[in-house]
Amino acid sequence: MAMITLRRQGGRLASLISPSSVNGAALLRGSSLVSEYDSLLISIVLTWFDELELDPKGARFVSTQVVRNRMKSVKNIQKITKAMKMVAASKLRAVQQRTENSRGLWQPFTALLGDNPSTDVKKNVIVTISSDKGLCGGINSTSVKMSKALYKLNSGPEKEAKYVVLGEKAKAQFVRDSKKAIEISITELQKYPLNYTQVSVLADDILKNVEYDALRIVFNKFQSVVQFIPTVATVLSPEVVEREAEAGGKLGDLDSYEIEGGETKGEILQNLAEFQFSCTMFNGVLENACSELGARMSAMDSSSRNAGDMLDRLTLTYNRTRQASITTELIEIISGASALTG
């Protein structure tokens, strides 16, 4: 009986639901142009339309639901990246001041002993400083690539090169193809704020466990939030320093200083080498931490902007999909009503 009634009223029903949106049909339902009976029929059709759209099992609902879930995921990712950028910015201010102060520790050694990366020695120890966490651009890959280049340059039949790795990210990359060359690995170095005492203890442990003629410290020197420079600092052993001084090379000015006290020249050079390594390593750790935070700020800022662009595209896709679904449903309803009258 209901189907017969719907067939009879199909023509009038099609004309009443002719607006291009559901909201237009809802307005017609409450207007004075239609009777109470017509309003009831429109309510039935609109209820059927709403159930078809909101049912998760419906085939036409899947596309809009997928896009909606994707939009929700992108919004959550954007919130996380913005929060990580703010955290990195707050940490950078504190670390940057300490980094600038630490530069005054190793500069006197460079003026006195020089920095000679081209010095040819037999035993080379490459100290690679990296971070323990990712999401900071390519600073760790840059340090690893430079360390591998130094390893190839200082390896040979009469030469020996070893790695001392600081940081989880560099360790993970070295383990893949240079596991046997790793002498010492230290992780979670930056879990807590470091001071010079802690770094000097680590430096002393490294010097006690490795034999070296030259220590080559690889780190990223901080320039600005968007710029860092891969740097290699060289610390020579006391024997090499004395040999270079006697040869009258770049270290020849060392003999112009007078030695006071009962210590010999060899003992003074030993103390200078240990102190130089700890100061250079302390500065390298802070410089690399600054570069890491700056790179993380840039990476998270780019990620937030990319998430915003993706969200705009997804919103446009969602609106188009939803409009197409509404239009399709209205066409089917009107076509069905017209077919019933025929």
mmCIF file with all atom_site columns, N, CA and C in Angstrom, residues 13 16 25 32 34 48 55 92-93 182 234 246 262 275 289 299 331 335:
data_model
loop_
_atom_site.group_PDB
_atom_site.id
_atom_site.type_symbol
_atom_site.label_atom_id
_atom_site.label_alt_id
_atom_site.label_comp_id
_atom_site.label_asym_id
_atom_site.label_entity_id
_atom_site.label_seq_id
_atom_site.pdbx_PDB_ins_code
_atom_site.Cartn_x
_atom_site.Cartn_y
_atom_site.Cartn_z
_atom_site.occupancy
_atom_site.B_iso_or_equiv
_atom_site.pdbx_formal_charge
_atom_site.auth_seq_id
_atom_site.auth_comp_id
_atom_site.auth_asym_id
_atom_site.auth_atom_id
_atom_site.pdbx_PDB_model_num
ATOM 1  N N  . LEU A 1 13  ? 6.686   14.453 -5.601  1.00 0.00 ? 13  LEU A N  1
ATOM 2  C CA . LEU A 1 13  ? 7.842   14.296 -4.703  1.00 0.00 ? 13  LEU A CA 1
ATOM 3  C C  . LEU A 1 13  ? 9.131   14.708 -5.411  1.00 0.00 ? 13  LEU A C  1
ATOM 4  N N  . LEU A 1 16  ? 9.423   18.409 -5.553  1.00 0.00 ? 16  LEU A N  1
ATOM 5  C CA . LEU A 1 16  ? 9.669   19.037 -4.248  1.00 0.00 ? 16  LEU A CA 1
ATOM 6  C C  . LEU A 1 16  ? 11.112  18.872 -3.806  1.00 0.00 ? 16  LEU A C  1
ATOM 7  N N  . ALA A 1 25  ? 16.042  20.784 0.494   1.00 0.00 ? 25  ALA A N  1
ATOM 8  C CA . ALA A 1 25  ? 14.899  19.892 0.680   1.00 0.00 ? 25  ALA A CA 1
ATOM 9  C C  . ALA A 1 25  ? 14.330  20.009 2.083   1.00 0.00 ? 25  ALA A C  1
ATOM 10 N N  . SER A 1 32  ? 5.341   26.443 3.653   1.00 0.00 ? 32  SER A N  1
ATOM 11 C CA . SER A 1 32  ? 3.886   26.355 3.492   1.00 0.00 ? 32  SER A CA 1
ATOM 12 C C  . SER A 1 32  ? 3.476   25.889 2.102   1.00 0.00 ? 32  SER A C  1
ATOM 13 N N  . VAL A 1 34  ? 4.072   22.995 0.781   1.00 0.00 ? 34  VAL A N  1
ATOM 14 C CA . VAL A 1 34  ? 3.786   21.569 0.734   1.00 0.00 ? 34  VAL A CA 1
ATOM 15 C C  . VAL A 1 34  ? 2.809   21.218 1.838   1.00 0.00 ? 34  VAL A C  1
ATOM 16 N N  . TRP A 1 48  ? 16.172  8.318  4.990   1.00 0.00 ? 48  TRP A N  1
ATOM 17 C CA . TRP A 1 48  ? 16.868  7.246  4.246   1.00 0.00 ? 48  TRP A CA 1
ATOM 18 C C  . TRP A 1 48  ? 18.199  7.760  3.694   1.00 0.00 ? 48  TRP A C  1
ATOM 19 N N  . ASP A 1 55  ? 26.146  5.597  7.384   1.00 0.00 ? 55  ASP A N  1
ATOM 20 C CA . ASP A 1 55  ? 26.408  4.191  7.658   1.00 0.00 ? 55  ASP A CA 1
ATOM 21 C C  . ASP A 1 55  ? 27.839  3.849  7.247   1.00 0.00 ? 55  ASP A C  1
ATOM 22 N N  . LEU A 1 92  ? 67.336  25.555 22.680  1.00 0.00 ? 92  LEU A N  1
ATOM 23 C CA . LEU A 1 92  ? 68.433  26.153 21.916  1.00 0.00 ? 92  LEU A CA 1
ATOM 24 C C  . LEU A 1 92  ? 68.977  27.406 22.587  1.00 0.00 ? 92  LEU A C  1
ATOM 25 N N  . ARG A 1 93  ? 68.111  28.204 23.184  1.00 0.00 ? 93  ARG A N  1
ATOM 26 C CA . ARG A 1 93  ? 68.563  29.454 23.804  1.00 0.00 ? 93  ARG A CA 1
ATOM 27 C C  . ARG A 1 93  ? 69.574  29.190 24.915  1.00 0.00 ? 93  ARG A C  1
ATOM 28 N N  . ILE A 1 182 ? 85.074  0.028  15.194  1.00 0.00 ? 182 ILE A N  1
ATOM 29 C CA . ILE A 1 182 ? 84.624  0.817  16.346  1.00 0.00 ? 182 ILE A CA 1
ATOM 30 C C  . ILE A 1 182 ? 85.373  0.356  17.592  1.00 0.00 ? 182 ILE A C  1
ATOM 31 N N  . THR A 1 234 ? 91.832  18.576 15.149  1.00 0.00 ? 234 THR A N  1
ATOM 32 C CA . THR A 1 234 ? 92.901  17.587 15.302  1.00 0.00 ? 234 THR A CA 1
ATOM 33 C C  . THR A 1 234 ? 93.674  17.853 16.585  1.00 0.00 ? 234 THR A C  1
ATOM 34 N N  . GLU A 1 246 ? 110.520 19.885 16.975  1.00 0.00 ? 246 GLU A N  1
ATOM 35 C CA . GLU A 1 246 ? 111.944 19.731 16.669  1.00 0.00 ? 246 GLU A CA 1
ATOM 36 C C  . GLU A 1 246 ? 112.222 19.860 15.178  1.00 0.00 ? 246 GLU A C  1
ATOM 37 N N  . GLY A 1 262 ? 109.483 22.266 38.000  1.00 0.00 ? 262 GLY A N  1
ATOM 38 C CA . GLY A 1 262 ? 110.305 21.078 37.871  1.00 0.00 ? 262 GLY A CA 1
ATOM 39 C C  . GLY A 1 262 ? 109.858 20.120 36.792  1.00 0.00 ? 262 GLY A C  1
ATOM 40 N N  . PHE A 1 275 ? 94.520  18.110 28.191  1.00 0.00 ? 275 PHE A N  1
ATOM 41 C CA . PHE A 1 275 ? 93.626  19.246 28.430  1.00 0.00 ? 275 PHE A CA 1
ATOM 42 C C  . PHE A 1 275 ? 93.036  19.759 27.120  1.00 0.00 ? 275 PHE A C  1
ATOM 43 N N  . ALA A 1 289 ? 75.272  19.795 19.741  1.00 0.00 ? 289 ALA A N  1
ATOM 44 C CA . ALA A 1 289 ? 73.943  19.879 20.354  1.00 0.00 ? 289 ALA A CA 1
ATOM 45 C C  . ALA A 1 289 ? 73.191  21.100 19.840  1.00 0.00 ? 289 ALA A C  1
ATOM 46 N N  . ALA A 1 299 ? 63.556  21.457 10.632  1.00 0.00 ? 299 ALA A N  1
ATOM 47 C CA . ALA A 1 299 ? 62.849  20.279 10.128  1.00 0.00 ? 299 ALA A CA 1
ATOM 48 C C  . ALA A 1 299 ? 61.389  20.271 10.582  1.00 0.00 ? 299 ALA A C  1
ATOM 49 N N  . ILE A 1 331 ? 20.218  12.786 -7.484  1.00 0.00 ? 331 ILE A N  1
ATOM 50 C CA . ILE A 1 331 ? 19.862  12.321 -8.834  1.00 0.00 ? 331 ILE A CA 1
ATOM 51 C C  . ILE A 1 331 ? 19.180  10.962 -8.777  1.00 0.00 ? 331 ILE A C  1
ATOM 52 N N  . SER A 1 335 ? 15.450  10.312 -9.955  1.00 0.00 ? 335 SER A N  1
ATOM 53 C CA . SER A 1 335 ? 15.259  9.328  -11.029 1.00 0.00 ? 335 SER A CA 1
ATOM 54 C C  . SER A 1 335 ? 14.345  8.196  -10.596 1.00 0.00 ? 335 SER A C  1
#
